[in-house]
Each structure stands twice: as C-alpha cells, then as structure tokens.
Amino acid sequence: MSEPTSLLRDLVRLPSVNPRGGPGDGGETAVAEYVRDWLQRHGVQAELHEVLPGRCNVVAVVPGCREKAVLLESHLDTVEVDGMTVPPYDGEVRGGRLYGRGACDAKGPLAAFMLAAAELARGKPPLHTVVLAGVCDEEHEYRGVVHLLQRLRGRAVVGAIVGEPTGLVPAVAHKGVVRYTVRTTGRAGHSSRPEEAVNAISLMAPVLTHLAATPPAVAPHPLLGPATRSVTRIRGGTGPNTIAATCEVDVDRRTLPGEEPDVVWQQDRAELAVLGAELDPPFLIDPALDTPADSAVVSALRRALTALGHPGEVAGMPFGTDASKIARVGVPTVVFGPGSIRDAHSADESVELAEVELAARAVVAAVRGMDVENMAVEEASCG
C-alpha cells in the first residue's frame, strides 16, 4: 500500500465528528495527535494547542530561509455519519478511491498537506517558513481557526492555502453566510375557537412567501453568482389542538464579497418588519472570501498546477471555509484540495487517491515557487 493511501486510511479510521457545541469526545485531538506523531517521524516538528477542553489544534513548522511564513491549513473534524451507505471508518479502497467519513472533507486535503510538509522538510529549505495547521471545529463555529490566528499574531504570513475539496481548482472566492431566526407572535387559543386566537403560523405565511419570491438586492459576483436567502428550519405550535402563539424560521443568507454581515442583517430586519416579523441577532456569521487572482500564493499555485499538466484557472466556490477568517486578518488566501464538494458530507463520501498525491505535489511546487525573482539568491545563501 502506498504511503498516501495508508496515511489517509489511518486518518479516516479515527472518528472525529464535530460535537456541535457539546462536550468533545476526543476525536479531533486523536487526529491531531496522529498528525503530530506522523510529522515528527518524517522530520517535521509539531505540537498540540488546546482550543477547548479535550479539543486541540495541531501546528507544525518547516523552517525556511525567511521567517515570513506560508500557511497550510485544513481541519480535523467531520460531520455526522448518520445515513452513510459505506462503512464510515473502514477507509475502504475501491477503484482508486478511498471511502469513509472525512475522506473528502477534509482529511484528503489534510493528508496532502502532510505529505507536502514532509517532502519540504526532506529537501533544501524552502524560501519561506511553512506552518501546517490542522484545526478543530470547522464544521460548527470555526473556533479552531480563530485560536490559530491568535497564536500566529505577530508572525508575518505572506499567503495561505486552505485545504478543502475543490477538485484541484484554486478557489479565490467563496460566499459568506449570515444565519438568523425570524419570529412571528400571535395569541394562543383553543383550536375549536380559532376566531378568539391569533395564529402565529398563519402570520408567518406571508413572510415565507416574501422570502421565496424576493432575492437579495445585490449584484451577482463574477465567480460566485447571486446572493441567496433560504429558509432552512421552521418551528411553531405546542400541540395539535392549540392555536400557535409563536412561529420561528431559520434563514440562511449567503453573502457576496463586499457585503458586511451586520449590514445584511439590519437590512433584512427592516425588510421583514414591514410584514410583522421580528429578527433575532444572527446566531452565525461568516464573511465571504475574495482573493486577487494575481496574489503571490495564488499565482504560485497556478504555475505549479500548469507545470504538472493540470489546469490552473481560478474559480469561486459556493460553500464557506476557514479561508475567509484568515483573509480577514490580511493574509492572501486560496482554497485548494483533492476531491469534489459533491462527495463531501455524502452517504458514500470518498476521494480519488491520485488527486491526493497530485495535490501534495502541487503544494510543494507552489511553496517553492513563491517569489521566484529572489528565490535563487536567497536559497543559495540559505544553503
């Protein structure tokens, strides 16, 4: 069995389902410990950082000629395994693909970054120091990347590659999200005398009709298309013979680069207040990503892919990632990795092993290819 296959299979065999705000079961930390030990066996120093009780990040460093760093970041946690049609933790290999929860999102990208870090540590020191981070809690409240950025404060980071399943396409843009709860309030009563009550569910009906018929009033993004607004959950009533006093719906508003989350919420609140609805403050905010395609890290990755015989065109992705938080602190960031988002979170999640290997080679070439004008002189002085 090849090293990429055995590495990814080992990662998939370690359950690391995000506890969604509950007490962690140690799964993320078990993966972090495996990553640390594997990297150390391959000559890369790594350590654990506790983010929440029993939930850790792992951070490794490959020293370069410069202290300025390139960040490779991916996540340790997965979504739940309910309804899977393949064994979630076997790491079964069929037809050149490895199956299991997390194989695609995002242990495949994580494995590629680990292989890249080991390769960079074996050869001549890269021009930039490389920081590899595997973080917890990406699938819920992204507290792992927030903790990582706090630890990196004061270190100059010239670019970042965030590991997610992009089909080996450099993704320079993705949507953000604002999630909030909308509420209508009526007056409870017996269902045999509805005329003496005010049905909050009925009051919600025009709100739902409006949300379905009225897209956000913002121009589409060239790589991402339109902003969207979707109702994802509805709750109302207390029993089959009681007129509902309250009704609530959760709204998922996907934002575009340039939209500020708080402004979006304020606009939606004013818009829906006309229909008699109230909005709670957002329970989740995640900014959008929009990295210039000519930034150094993106250009280096595109050149690396082209040299490997793979297309280097950039694209946008509809889903959110840790990249937006990294970019928010001023680090040019691109999302990249093996696998398709269509396979992520799916009942038969899998990733093509050849893509994992190609992703690792592309990352090595991209790291070594940054700042090509000064590379020869500085690498020679670095030895």
XYZ file of C-alpha atoms in Angstrom:
383
model
C 0.000 0.000 0.000
C 1.349 3.441 -0.930
C 2.156 5.984 1.748
C -0.633 8.410 0.701
C -3.169 5.575 0.895
C -2.041 4.315 4.293
C -1.877 7.867 5.666
C -5.369 8.808 4.553
C -6.807 5.467 5.677
C -5.335 5.977 9.144
C -6.873 9.460 9.331
C -10.312 8.220 8.247
C -10.175 5.380 10.781
C -10.020 7.942 13.589
C -13.608 9.175 14.180
C -13.662 12.952 14.675
C -17.296 14.033 14.399
C -17.787 17.646 15.487
C -19.749 17.645 18.775
C -21.720 20.761 17.713
C -21.104 22.691 20.897
C -21.389 19.678 23.204
C -18.514 18.129 25.134
C -15.877 16.783 22.813
C -15.225 13.048 22.726
C -11.520 13.481 21.973
C -11.850 12.576 18.309
C -10.350 15.789 16.976
C -7.492 15.522 19.434
C -6.870 11.890 18.468
C -6.463 13.008 14.858
C -4.251 15.914 15.979
C -2.028 13.503 17.917
C -1.756 11.224 14.883
C -0.808 14.181 12.668
C 1.813 15.328 15.179
C 3.374 11.882 15.537
C 3.361 11.201 11.784
C 5.005 14.533 11.018
C 7.630 14.078 13.701
C 8.537 10.679 12.266
C 9.047 12.482 8.958
C 11.320 15.170 10.373
C 8.755 17.924 10.988
C 8.364 19.363 14.483
C 4.748 19.658 15.593
C 2.792 20.356 18.774
C -0.767 20.388 20.061
C -2.622 23.523 21.181
C -5.769 23.042 23.256
C -8.617 25.186 21.902
C -11.479 23.859 24.037
C -11.475 21.221 26.781
C -10.348 17.999 25.108
C -10.287 19.598 21.633
C -6.946 20.518 20.098
C -5.316 22.029 17.040
C -2.017 20.677 15.755
C 0.600 23.088 14.415
C 3.840 22.118 12.661
C 6.703 24.185 11.264
C 9.135 23.545 8.414
C 11.864 26.208 8.762
C 12.661 28.206 5.647
C 15.215 30.789 4.573
C 12.818 33.524 5.647
C 10.877 33.836 8.873
C 7.911 35.016 6.837
C 5.593 32.066 6.514
C 3.277 30.303 4.119
C 0.343 28.766 5.993
C -1.171 25.400 5.050
C -4.419 24.919 6.969
C -7.059 22.197 6.964
C -9.493 20.842 9.521
C -9.627 17.743 11.705
C -13.376 17.432 12.331
C -16.092 15.847 10.204
C -19.865 15.913 10.037
C -22.018 13.109 11.409
C -22.173 9.614 9.887
C -25.956 9.072 10.023
C -27.325 7.516 6.843
C -23.972 6.571 5.341
C -24.106 3.714 2.847
C -20.407 2.848 3.189
C -18.633 1.920 6.425
C -17.692 5.349 7.790
C -14.402 4.395 9.413
C -13.006 1.481 7.393
C -11.068 3.513 4.841
C -12.073 1.026 2.140
C -10.245 1.412 -1.200
C -12.084 0.623 -4.439
C -11.363 1.729 -7.963
C -8.626 4.132 -6.940
C -10.852 5.880 -4.388
C -10.800 5.770 -0.595
C -14.202 5.752 1.112
C -15.254 6.936 4.559
C -16.377 9.955 6.548
C -13.862 12.743 6.133
C -12.058 11.135 3.191
C -13.040 14.114 1.077
C -13.841 16.777 3.679
C -11.210 17.354 4.741
C -8.822 14.514 5.624
C -7.874 14.107 1.967
C -6.622 17.715 1.799
C -5.036 17.330 5.244
C -3.153 14.223 4.089
C -1.946 16.111 1.003
C -0.611 18.927 3.188
C 1.131 16.457 5.496
C 2.804 14.764 2.542
C 3.850 18.176 1.211
C 5.323 19.235 4.577
C 7.320 16.002 4.822
C 8.673 16.495 1.294
C 9.631 20.111 2.003
C 11.433 19.045 5.176
C 13.462 16.409 3.292
C 14.917 18.726 0.669
C 16.660 22.081 0.597
C 14.938 24.519 2.954
C 12.119 26.395 1.228
C 12.389 30.135 0.769
C 9.546 30.758 3.228
C 8.952 29.006 6.508
C 5.952 26.690 6.230
C 3.361 26.474 9.008
C 0.991 23.499 8.738
C -2.095 23.597 10.938
C -4.857 21.050 11.458
C -7.687 22.769 13.311
C -10.800 21.684 15.184
C -14.398 22.920 14.957
C -14.512 23.991 11.303
C -17.850 22.257 10.798
C -19.600 24.233 13.560
C -18.272 27.533 14.915
C -14.706 27.602 13.485
C -13.137 28.189 16.885
C -10.049 26.246 15.806
C -9.003 28.727 13.134
C -9.770 31.673 15.428
C -7.445 30.166 18.047
C -4.793 29.518 15.381
C -4.863 33.141 14.249
C -4.449 34.296 17.838
C -1.374 32.073 18.168
C 0.049 33.352 14.884
C -0.389 37.006 15.826
C 2.928 38.769 15.333
C 4.200 36.289 12.726
C 4.271 37.593 9.157
C 2.257 35.261 6.903
C 2.626 36.032 3.198
C -0.036 33.645 1.945
C -2.230 30.720 2.925
C -3.612 27.616 1.255
C -6.708 26.196 2.960
C -7.432 22.529 2.338
C -10.947 21.772 1.138
C -12.327 19.625 -1.714
C -12.098 21.909 -4.765
C -11.294 19.283 -7.387
C -7.722 20.652 -7.557
C -9.058 24.049 -8.653
C -7.610 27.150 -6.945
C -10.670 28.809 -5.394
C -10.088 32.506 -4.790
C -13.647 33.416 -3.775
C -16.475 31.915 -1.800
C -19.721 33.107 -0.301
C -20.197 34.087 3.307
C -23.237 33.415 5.452
C -25.485 35.188 7.941
C -27.903 32.880 9.791
C -30.696 34.328 11.876
C -34.106 33.445 13.325
C -37.332 35.156 12.230
C -40.298 35.161 14.635
C -43.988 35.953 14.379
C -46.058 36.302 17.541
C -49.793 35.654 17.855
C -52.111 34.697 20.667
C -52.723 31.122 21.777
C -56.185 29.669 21.926
C -58.259 26.515 21.604
C -58.364 25.183 18.055
C -62.145 24.768 18.314
C -62.470 28.577 18.635
C -59.772 29.918 16.281
C -61.580 33.253 15.936
C -60.579 34.050 19.546
C -56.863 33.471 18.866
C -54.201 34.824 16.533
C -52.342 32.085 14.670
C -48.603 32.825 14.536
C -48.162 30.153 11.856
C -50.615 31.970 9.609
C -48.760 35.221 10.309
C -45.555 33.545 9.106
C -47.089 32.574 5.752
C -46.598 35.979 4.031
C -43.053 36.102 5.414
C -42.248 32.739 3.804
C -43.870 33.826 0.535
C -41.825 37.028 0.526
C -38.539 35.240 1.260
C -39.172 32.728 -1.532
C -40.113 35.403 -4.072
C -37.623 38.166 -3.223
C -33.926 37.508 -3.778
C -31.357 39.760 -2.067
C -30.960 43.083 -3.860
C -27.249 42.816 -4.646
C -25.445 42.440 -7.974
C -24.091 38.927 -8.747
C -20.388 38.194 -8.295
C -18.496 37.133 -11.456
C -17.227 33.900 -9.860
C -19.999 33.229 -7.338
C -23.221 34.281 -8.986
C -26.092 35.733 -6.933
C -26.510 36.103 -3.207
C -29.208 33.791 -1.849
C -31.640 33.596 1.047
C -33.151 30.287 2.138
C -35.470 29.128 4.916
C -33.874 26.044 6.459
C -35.968 25.239 9.563
C -39.431 26.039 10.896
C -40.877 25.656 14.398
C -44.316 26.568 15.688
C -47.127 25.462 17.954
C -47.342 23.405 21.113
C -49.993 20.800 20.331
C -52.474 19.586 17.719
C -55.436 21.332 19.352
C -53.833 24.663 20.257
C -53.523 27.738 18.030
C -49.833 28.605 17.886
C -48.727 31.672 19.825
C -45.309 31.777 18.169
C -43.690 30.582 14.957
C -39.996 30.697 14.123
C -37.989 30.058 10.972
C -34.219 29.989 10.498
C -32.857 31.806 7.471
C -29.561 31.101 5.713
C -28.442 34.234 3.862
C -25.428 33.601 1.621
C -23.462 36.815 1.196
C -21.094 38.003 -1.516
C -17.709 39.713 -1.190
C -18.227 43.343 -0.235
C -21.333 42.679 1.866
C -20.882 43.307 5.583
C -22.760 40.712 7.669
C -24.180 43.192 10.188
C -25.452 45.470 7.422
C -27.097 42.480 5.708
C -28.909 41.544 8.924
C -30.044 45.117 9.556
C -31.430 45.362 6.019
C -33.282 42.052 6.319
C -34.683 43.069 9.703
C -36.114 46.295 8.269
C -37.472 44.459 5.219
C -39.299 41.765 7.219
C -40.535 44.139 9.931
C -42.966 45.504 7.338
C -44.568 42.039 7.355
C -44.838 41.983 11.138
C -41.856 39.720 11.776
C -39.054 40.140 14.295
C -35.442 39.036 13.748
C -33.099 37.756 16.430
C -29.434 38.759 16.127
C -27.512 36.320 13.888
C -26.527 33.033 15.509
C -23.776 32.513 12.918
C -21.769 34.974 10.847
C -19.049 34.026 8.388
C -17.558 36.542 5.951
C -17.084 35.936 2.237
C -13.706 35.409 0.563
C -12.345 37.353 -2.416
C -8.594 36.990 -3.026
C -6.973 38.680 -6.052
C -6.056 36.071 -8.642
C -2.652 37.704 -9.096
C -1.619 37.478 -5.429
C 1.655 35.647 -4.861
C 0.207 32.493 -3.304
C -2.470 32.119 -5.993
C -0.003 32.756 -8.824
C 2.444 30.226 -7.393
C -0.259 27.567 -7.099
C -1.485 28.229 -10.632
C 2.060 27.919 -12.023
C 2.580 24.708 -10.077
C -0.603 23.138 -11.445
C 0.232 24.145 -15.014
C 3.718 22.646 -14.683
C 2.119 19.405 -13.505
C -0.101 19.298 -16.580
C -3.259 20.327 -14.715
C -5.424 23.375 -15.487
C -4.610 26.401 -13.356
C -7.721 28.518 -13.854
C -9.224 30.016 -10.716
C -12.838 29.619 -9.657
C -15.298 30.504 -6.922
C -16.987 28.101 -4.525
C -20.481 28.411 -3.002
C -19.555 26.969 0.401
C -17.777 28.665 3.296
C -14.338 27.751 4.665
C -11.749 28.807 7.214
C -10.128 30.827 4.427
C -12.384 33.825 4.975
C -11.237 34.203 8.586
C -7.580 34.007 7.553
C -8.092 36.527 4.750
C -9.924 38.807 7.183
C -6.645 39.437 9.047
C -4.876 40.451 5.845
C -3.399 37.163 4.583
C -3.962 36.416 0.856
C -5.685 33.030 0.928
C -6.653 30.414 -1.653
C -8.784 27.296 -1.099
C -7.427 24.135 -2.711
C -7.518 20.394 -2.370
C -8.423 16.999 -3.798
C -11.997 15.764 -4.033
C -15.335 17.228 -5.026
C -17.697 19.147 -2.774
C -20.439 16.879 -4.158
C -18.818 13.990 -2.282
C -18.366 15.933 0.956
C -20.876 15.026 3.703
C -22.409 12.432 1.355
C -23.663 8.934 2.169
C -20.763 7.386 0.237
C -18.078 10.025 0.805
C -14.820 9.296 -0.995
C -11.811 10.882 -2.646
C -9.632 9.851 -5.575
C -6.219 8.869 -4.239
C -4.415 10.122 -7.336
C -5.810 13.589 -6.604
C -4.411 13.474 -3.073
C -0.943 12.749 -4.447
C -1.208 15.419 -7.133
C -2.400 17.965 -4.571
C 0.665 17.253 -2.417
C 2.995 17.745 -5.389
C 1.245 20.976 -6.355
C 1.545 22.388 -2.830
C 5.270 21.572 -2.681
C 5.818 23.276 -6.037
C 3.707 26.276 -5.040
C 5.600 26.810 -1.778
C 8.931 26.536 -3.569
C 7.667 28.753 -6.388
C 6.659 31.809 -4.399
C 8.705 34.965 -5.037
C 10.620 33.382 -7.909
C 12.540 36.588 -8.663
C 14.537 36.446 -5.425
C 14.492 32.721 -4.846
C 17.809 31.677 -6.394
C 19.904 34.196 -4.482
C 18.189 33.695 -1.137
C 18.061 29.883 -1.330
C 21.776 29.823 -2.201
C 22.563 31.915 0.886
C 20.268 29.688 2.958
C 22.103 26.557 1.898
